[in-house]
Amino acid sequence: GAVVSQHPSRVICKSGTSVKIECRSLDFQATTMFWYRQFPKQSLMLMATSNEGSKATYEQGVEKDKFLINHASLTLSTLTVTSAHPEDSSFYICSARSPSTDTQYFGPGTRLTVL
Amino acid sequence: AQSVAQPEDQVNVAEGNPLTVKCTYSVSGNPYLFWYVQYPNRGLQFLLKYITGDNLVKGSYGFEAEFNKSQTSFHLKKPSALVSDSALYFCAVRENQAGTALIFGKGTTLSVSS
């Protein structure tokens, strides 16, 4: 099946620093990737839709200058949380759409803790 | 606007018994419907999807779901539950347009007791 990886799986950082999370589709090319945020025992909240070679589309209420998304290739999208604050602590999950199956496959997630 | 409702926060079932996790949806046009499963501190694993065709969809690990257009439902089922099926299950919908994002229900925790 289609595999999506995320790195790192867990990161702890100090308030004010920036953190980059990578999302890779390992065995397929993804023209579209998505970034979600999940709070404990809650559903996934879509943050942005990322299309290869173009600017990401952010959902209402998501600060594009704080959550920088880059989709530079068909297999890689990155999310950078800039000037992180404790309220940014969350579980971030990416997904990639496989064109052949028209299905989103999800990465294992990244647990971000901002001290 | 699209939406998904999972009316049950938790479903409890004994091992070997059939299980049902409920999902209803609202979307303009024909829906694309999905079920995913999430284990603790992990990403989501794809179980099955309905796009068109047969209303009964079979997926991974013995799960199946039935699309009911008149009731706008897409309930997840399994004839015989396993303890290892215990996890968080998400129903999701998207519009019939490639590249659009999934909208998720709030999730239902399935607990299978031995």
mmCIF file of C-alpha atoms in Angstrom:
data_model
loop_
_atom_site.group_PDB
_atom_site.id
_atom_site.type_symbol
_atom_site.label_atom_id
_atom_site.label_comp_id
_atom_site.label_asym_id
_atom_site.label_seq_id
_atom_site.Cartn_x
_atom_site.Cartn_y
_atom_site.Cartn_z
ATOM 1 C CA GLY A 1 0.000 0.000 0.000
ATOM 2 C CA ALA A 2 0.886 3.663 -0.184
ATOM 3 C CA VAL A 3 3.259 4.814 2.529
ATOM 4 C CA VAL A 4 3.672 8.299 3.944
ATOM 5 C CA SER A 5 6.434 9.124 6.384
ATOM 6 C CA GLN A 6 6.843 12.044 8.755
ATOM 7 C CA HIS A 7 9.934 13.308 10.477
ATOM 8 C CA PRO A 8 10.508 13.875 13.304
ATOM 9 C CA SER A 9 8.002 11.737 15.175
ATOM 10 C CA ARG A 10 8.467 13.761 18.308
ATOM 11 C CA VAL A 11 10.048 17.139 19.001
ATOM 12 C CA ILE A 12 10.435 19.306 22.071
ATOM 13 C CA CYS A 13 11.488 22.901 21.605
ATOM 14 C CA LYS A 14 11.742 26.132 23.510
ATOM 15 C CA SER A 15 9.232 28.910 23.095
ATOM 16 C CA GLY A 16 10.241 31.292 20.323
ATOM 17 C CA THR A 17 12.109 28.770 18.205
ATOM 18 C CA SER A 18 11.044 27.343 14.846
ATOM 19 C CA VAL A 19 10.404 23.711 14.077
ATOM 20 C CA LYS A 20 10.282 22.027 10.672
ATOM 21 C CA ILE A 21 8.271 18.869 10.044
ATOM 22 C CA GLU A 22 8.771 16.836 6.885
ATOM 23 C CA CYS A 23 6.165 14.737 5.137
ATOM 24 C CA ARG A 24 7.177 12.328 2.382
ATOM 25 C CA SER A 25 5.226 10.015 0.114
ATOM 26 C CA LEU A 26 7.552 7.046 -0.214
ATOM 27 C CA ASP A 27 6.117 5.005 -3.054
ATOM 28 C CA PHE A 28 3.951 7.397 -4.997
ATOM 29 C CA GLN A 29 3.966 10.952 -6.253
ATOM 30 C CA ALA A 30 1.549 13.288 -4.549
ATOM 31 C CA THR A 31 0.505 16.467 -6.289
ATOM 32 C CA THR A 32 -1.572 17.337 -3.245
ATOM 33 C CA MET A 33 -0.664 17.016 0.410
ATOM 34 C CA PHE A 34 -2.612 18.100 3.458
ATOM 35 C CA TRP A 35 -1.652 19.183 6.956
ATOM 36 C CA TYR A 36 -3.887 18.478 9.924
ATOM 37 C CA ARG A 37 -3.700 19.229 13.603
ATOM 38 C CA GLN A 38 -5.180 16.983 16.256
ATOM 39 C CA PHE A 39 -5.798 17.845 19.891
ATOM 40 C CA PRO A 40 -6.057 15.087 22.500
ATOM 41 C CA LYS A 41 -9.115 12.909 22.013
ATOM 42 C CA GLN A 42 -10.403 15.168 19.264
ATOM 43 C CA SER A 43 -10.813 14.957 15.549
ATOM 44 C CA LEU A 44 -8.419 16.163 12.904
ATOM 45 C CA MET A 45 -8.582 19.819 11.984
ATOM 46 C CA LEU A 46 -7.489 20.668 8.464
ATOM 47 C CA MET A 47 -4.856 23.391 8.493
ATOM 48 C CA ALA A 48 -3.915 23.712 4.854
ATOM 49 C CA THR A 49 -3.884 22.106 1.447
ATOM 50 C CA SER A 50 -0.540 22.014 -0.288
ATOM 51 C CA ASN A 51 -0.163 21.649 -4.036
ATOM 52 C CA GLU A 52 3.217 20.954 -5.557
ATOM 53 C CA GLY A 53 4.793 24.043 -7.004
ATOM 54 C CA SER A 54 2.208 26.499 -5.765
ATOM 55 C CA LYS A 55 1.260 28.315 -2.593
ATOM 56 C CA ALA A 56 -0.641 26.436 0.057
ATOM 57 C CA THR A 57 -4.293 27.135 0.709
ATOM 58 C CA TYR A 58 -4.905 27.767 4.381
ATOM 59 C CA GLU A 59 -8.113 27.154 6.257
ATOM 60 C CA GLN A 60 -9.845 30.012 7.985
ATOM 61 C CA GLY A 61 -8.201 30.863 11.269
ATOM 62 C CA VAL A 62 -4.832 29.307 10.427
ATOM 63 C CA GLU A 63 -2.023 31.858 10.318
ATOM 64 C CA LYS A 64 -0.064 31.373 7.127
ATOM 65 C CA ASP A 65 2.899 33.362 8.430
ATOM 66 C CA LYS A 66 3.125 31.154 11.478
ATOM 67 C CA PHE A 67 2.626 27.815 9.779
ATOM 68 C CA LEU A 68 4.807 27.915 6.686
ATOM 69 C CA ILE A 69 4.155 25.184 4.171
ATOM 70 C CA ASN A 70 6.411 24.281 1.281
ATOM 71 C CA HIS A 71 5.650 21.598 -1.296
ATOM 72 C CA ALA A 72 8.765 21.705 -3.407
ATOM 73 C CA SER A 73 8.535 18.265 -4.971
ATOM 74 C CA LEU A 74 5.985 15.586 -5.713
ATOM 75 C CA THR A 75 7.125 13.562 -2.724
ATOM 76 C CA LEU A 76 7.926 16.156 -0.073
ATOM 77 C CA SER A 77 5.994 18.780 1.845
ATOM 78 C CA THR A 78 7.259 20.619 4.891
ATOM 79 C CA LEU A 79 5.475 22.444 7.679
ATOM 80 C CA THR A 80 7.474 24.977 9.661
ATOM 81 C CA VAL A 81 6.037 26.254 12.897
ATOM 82 C CA THR A 82 7.659 29.631 13.363
ATOM 83 C CA SER A 83 8.189 31.328 16.715
ATOM 84 C CA ALA A 84 6.522 28.433 18.460
ATOM 85 C CA HIS A 85 4.534 28.988 21.629
ATOM 86 C CA PRO A 86 3.163 26.491 24.163
ATOM 87 C CA GLU A 87 -0.300 26.747 22.596
ATOM 88 C CA ASP A 88 1.182 25.339 19.378
ATOM 89 C CA SER A 89 1.847 22.077 21.195
ATOM 90 C CA SER A 90 -0.172 19.464 19.380
ATOM 91 C CA PHE A 91 -0.108 16.365 17.192
ATOM 92 C CA TYR A 92 0.494 17.333 13.571
ATOM 93 C CA ILE A 93 -0.441 14.852 10.865
ATOM 94 C CA CYS A 94 0.168 15.096 7.152
ATOM 95 C CA SER A 95 -1.502 13.206 4.360
ATOM 96 C CA ALA A 96 -0.775 12.735 0.696
ATOM 97 C CA ARG A 97 -3.254 12.044 -2.035
ATOM 98 C CA SER A 98 -2.430 9.195 -4.374
ATOM 99 C CA PRO A 99 -3.611 10.116 -7.872
ATOM 100 C CA SER A 100 -3.960 6.478 -8.900
ATOM 101 C CA THR A 101 -6.363 5.587 -6.071
ATOM 102 C CA ASP A 102 -7.740 9.077 -5.309
ATOM 103 C CA THR A 103 -7.229 8.268 -1.626
ATOM 104 C CA GLN A 104 -5.420 10.179 1.102
ATOM 105 C CA TYR A 105 -2.765 8.267 3.000
ATOM 106 C CA PHE A 106 -1.592 9.585 6.327
ATOM 107 C CA GLY A 107 1.767 9.920 7.955
ATOM 108 C CA PRO A 108 2.370 8.631 11.497
ATOM 109 C CA GLY A 109 2.187 12.132 12.958
ATOM 110 C CA THR A 110 4.551 14.450 14.821
ATOM 111 C CA ARG A 111 4.105 15.248 18.489
ATOM 112 C CA LEU A 112 5.230 18.832 19.078
ATOM 113 C CA THR A 113 5.792 20.070 22.606
ATOM 114 C CA VAL A 114 6.730 23.696 23.120
ATOM 115 C CA LEU A 115 8.142 24.526 26.534
ATOM 116 C CA ALA B 1 -20.998 22.755 3.477
ATOM 117 C CA GLN B 2 -19.740 19.273 4.066
ATOM 118 C CA SER B 3 -20.075 17.637 7.447
ATOM 119 C CA VAL B 4 -19.780 14.264 9.091
ATOM 120 C CA ALA B 5 -21.485 13.097 12.257
ATOM 121 C CA GLN B 6 -20.389 10.187 14.390
ATOM 122 C CA PRO B 7 -23.101 10.101 17.055
ATOM 123 C CA GLU B 8 -21.309 7.748 19.431
ATOM 124 C CA ASP B 9 -18.210 8.774 21.363
ATOM 125 C CA GLN B 10 -17.607 5.164 22.358
ATOM 126 C CA VAL B 11 -18.787 1.736 21.297
ATOM 127 C CA ASN B 12 -18.249 -1.269 23.543
ATOM 128 C CA VAL B 13 -18.520 -4.801 22.227
ATOM 129 C CA ALA B 14 -17.446 -8.240 23.353
ATOM 130 C CA GLU B 15 -14.911 -10.165 21.322
ATOM 131 C CA GLY B 16 -16.586 -12.335 18.721
ATOM 132 C CA ASN B 17 -19.709 -10.206 18.546
ATOM 133 C CA PRO B 18 -20.589 -8.060 15.542
ATOM 134 C CA LEU B 19 -19.760 -4.382 15.717
ATOM 135 C CA THR B 20 -21.206 -1.267 14.124
ATOM 136 C CA VAL B 21 -19.754 2.231 14.208
ATOM 137 C CA LYS B 22 -22.202 4.799 12.924
ATOM 138 C CA CYS B 23 -21.608 7.660 10.514
ATOM 139 C CA THR B 24 -23.900 10.081 8.746
ATOM 140 C CA TYR B 25 -22.840 12.757 6.321
ATOM 141 C CA SER B 26 -23.907 15.895 4.535
ATOM 142 C CA VAL B 27 -22.378 16.946 1.236
ATOM 143 C CA SER B 28 -23.496 18.614 -1.944
ATOM 144 C CA GLY B 29 -23.456 16.254 -4.862
ATOM 145 C CA ASN B 30 -22.245 12.678 -4.762
ATOM 146 C CA PRO B 31 -20.093 11.929 -1.728
ATOM 147 C CA TYR B 32 -16.759 10.235 -1.456
ATOM 148 C CA LEU B 33 -16.786 8.452 1.912
ATOM 149 C CA PHE B 34 -13.914 6.982 3.886
ATOM 150 C CA TRP B 35 -13.167 5.168 7.098
ATOM 151 C CA TYR B 36 -9.826 5.413 8.864
ATOM 152 C CA VAL B 37 -8.532 3.864 12.091
ATOM 153 C CA GLN B 38 -6.074 5.453 14.503
ATOM 154 C CA TYR B 39 -4.069 3.672 17.163
ATOM 155 C CA PRO B 40 -2.622 5.689 20.090
ATOM 156 C CA ASN B 41 -0.009 8.253 19.064
ATOM 157 C CA ARG B 42 -0.119 7.079 15.476
ATOM 158 C CA GLY B 43 -1.365 8.431 12.193
ATOM 159 C CA LEU B 44 -4.493 7.266 10.461
ATOM 160 C CA GLN B 45 -4.692 4.005 8.577
ATOM 161 C CA PHE B 46 -7.011 3.733 5.596
ATOM 162 C CA LEU B 47 -9.705 1.061 5.976
ATOM 163 C CA LEU B 48 -12.071 1.495 3.073
ATOM 164 C CA LYS B 49 -13.840 3.957 0.835
ATOM 165 C CA TYR B 50 -16.990 4.404 -1.190
ATOM 166 C CA ILE B 51 -16.939 6.381 -4.406
ATOM 167 C CA THR B 52 -19.481 4.717 -6.639
ATOM 168 C CA GLY B 53 -20.877 1.307 -7.450
ATOM 169 C CA ASP B 54 -21.861 -1.388 -4.986
ATOM 170 C CA ASN B 55 -23.279 0.037 -1.778
ATOM 171 C CA LEU B 56 -21.472 -2.565 0.337
ATOM 172 C CA VAL B 57 -17.769 -1.855 0.470
ATOM 173 C CA LYS B 58 -15.255 -4.324 1.848
ATOM 174 C CA GLY B 59 -12.008 -3.092 3.312
ATOM 175 C CA SER B 60 -8.988 -4.024 5.386
ATOM 176 C CA TYR B 61 -8.968 -6.328 8.433
ATOM 177 C CA GLY B 62 -12.423 -7.730 7.725
ATOM 178 C CA PHE B 63 -14.237 -4.405 7.967
ATOM 179 C CA GLU B 64 -17.021 -3.384 5.644
ATOM 180 C CA ALA B 65 -19.331 -0.407 5.309
ATOM 181 C CA GLU B 66 -22.690 0.125 3.703
ATOM 182 C CA PHE B 67 -23.528 3.284 1.817
ATOM 183 C CA ASN B 68 -27.176 4.285 2.257
ATOM 184 C CA LYS B 69 -28.054 7.286 0.163
ATOM 185 C CA SER B 70 -31.581 7.760 1.484
ATOM 186 C CA GLN B 71 -30.358 7.806 5.083
ATOM 187 C CA THR B 72 -27.094 9.586 4.202
ATOM 188 C CA SER B 73 -25.247 7.010 6.247
ATOM 189 C CA PHE B 74 -22.039 5.036 5.898
ATOM 190 C CA HIS B 75 -21.856 2.762 8.939
ATOM 191 C CA LEU B 76 -18.765 0.665 9.547
ATOM 192 C CA LYS B 77 -19.315 -2.984 10.398
ATOM 193 C CA LYS B 78 -17.470 -6.163 11.199
ATOM 194 C CA PRO B 79 -19.115 -9.557 11.736
ATOM 195 C CA SER B 80 -16.826 -10.671 14.561
ATOM 196 C CA ALA B 81 -14.845 -8.174 16.643
ATOM 197 C CA LEU B 82 -11.300 -8.757 17.851
ATOM 198 C CA VAL B 83 -9.635 -7.225 20.903
ATOM 199 C CA SER B 84 -7.029 -5.830 18.513
ATOM 200 C CA ASP B 85 -9.773 -3.825 16.773
ATOM 201 C CA SER B 86 -9.882 -1.530 19.796
ATOM 202 C CA ALA B 87 -8.921 1.904 18.479
ATOM 203 C CA LEU B 88 -10.272 5.285 17.401
ATOM 204 C CA TYR B 89 -12.285 5.233 14.184
ATOM 205 C CA PHE B 90 -12.891 8.200 11.941
ATOM 206 C CA CYS B 91 -15.448 8.621 9.205
ATOM 207 C CA ALA B 92 -14.598 11.205 6.550
ATOM 208 C CA VAL B 93 -16.236 12.753 3.511
ATOM 209 C CA ARG B 94 -15.116 14.845 0.617
ATOM 210 C CA GLU B 95 -16.673 16.331 -2.417
ATOM 211 C CA ASN B 96 -16.578 14.626 -5.760
ATOM 212 C CA GLN B 97 -13.609 16.682 -6.847
ATOM 213 C CA ALA B 98 -10.034 15.534 -7.005
ATOM 214 C CA GLY B 99 -7.629 17.298 -4.689
ATOM 215 C CA THR B 100 -10.144 18.407 -2.103
ATOM 216 C CA ALA B 101 -9.478 17.700 1.542
ATOM 217 C CA LEU B 102 -11.264 15.229 3.751
ATOM 218 C CA ILE B 103 -13.615 16.463 6.427
ATOM 219 C CA PHE B 104 -13.591 14.216 9.465
ATOM 220 C CA GLY B 105 -16.125 13.228 12.045
ATOM 221 C CA LYS B 106 -15.165 13.593 15.691
ATOM 222 C CA GLY B 107 -14.208 9.958 15.956
ATOM 223 C CA THR B 108 -15.592 6.948 17.811
ATOM 224 C CA THR B 109 -13.566 4.922 20.261
ATOM 225 C CA LEU B 110 -14.155 1.212 19.828
ATOM 226 C CA SER B 111 -13.436 -0.946 22.837
ATOM 227 C CA VAL B 112 -13.524 -4.709 22.385
ATOM 228 C CA SER B 113 -13.425 -6.757 25.564
ATOM 229 C CA SER B 114 -12.174 -10.313 25.825
#
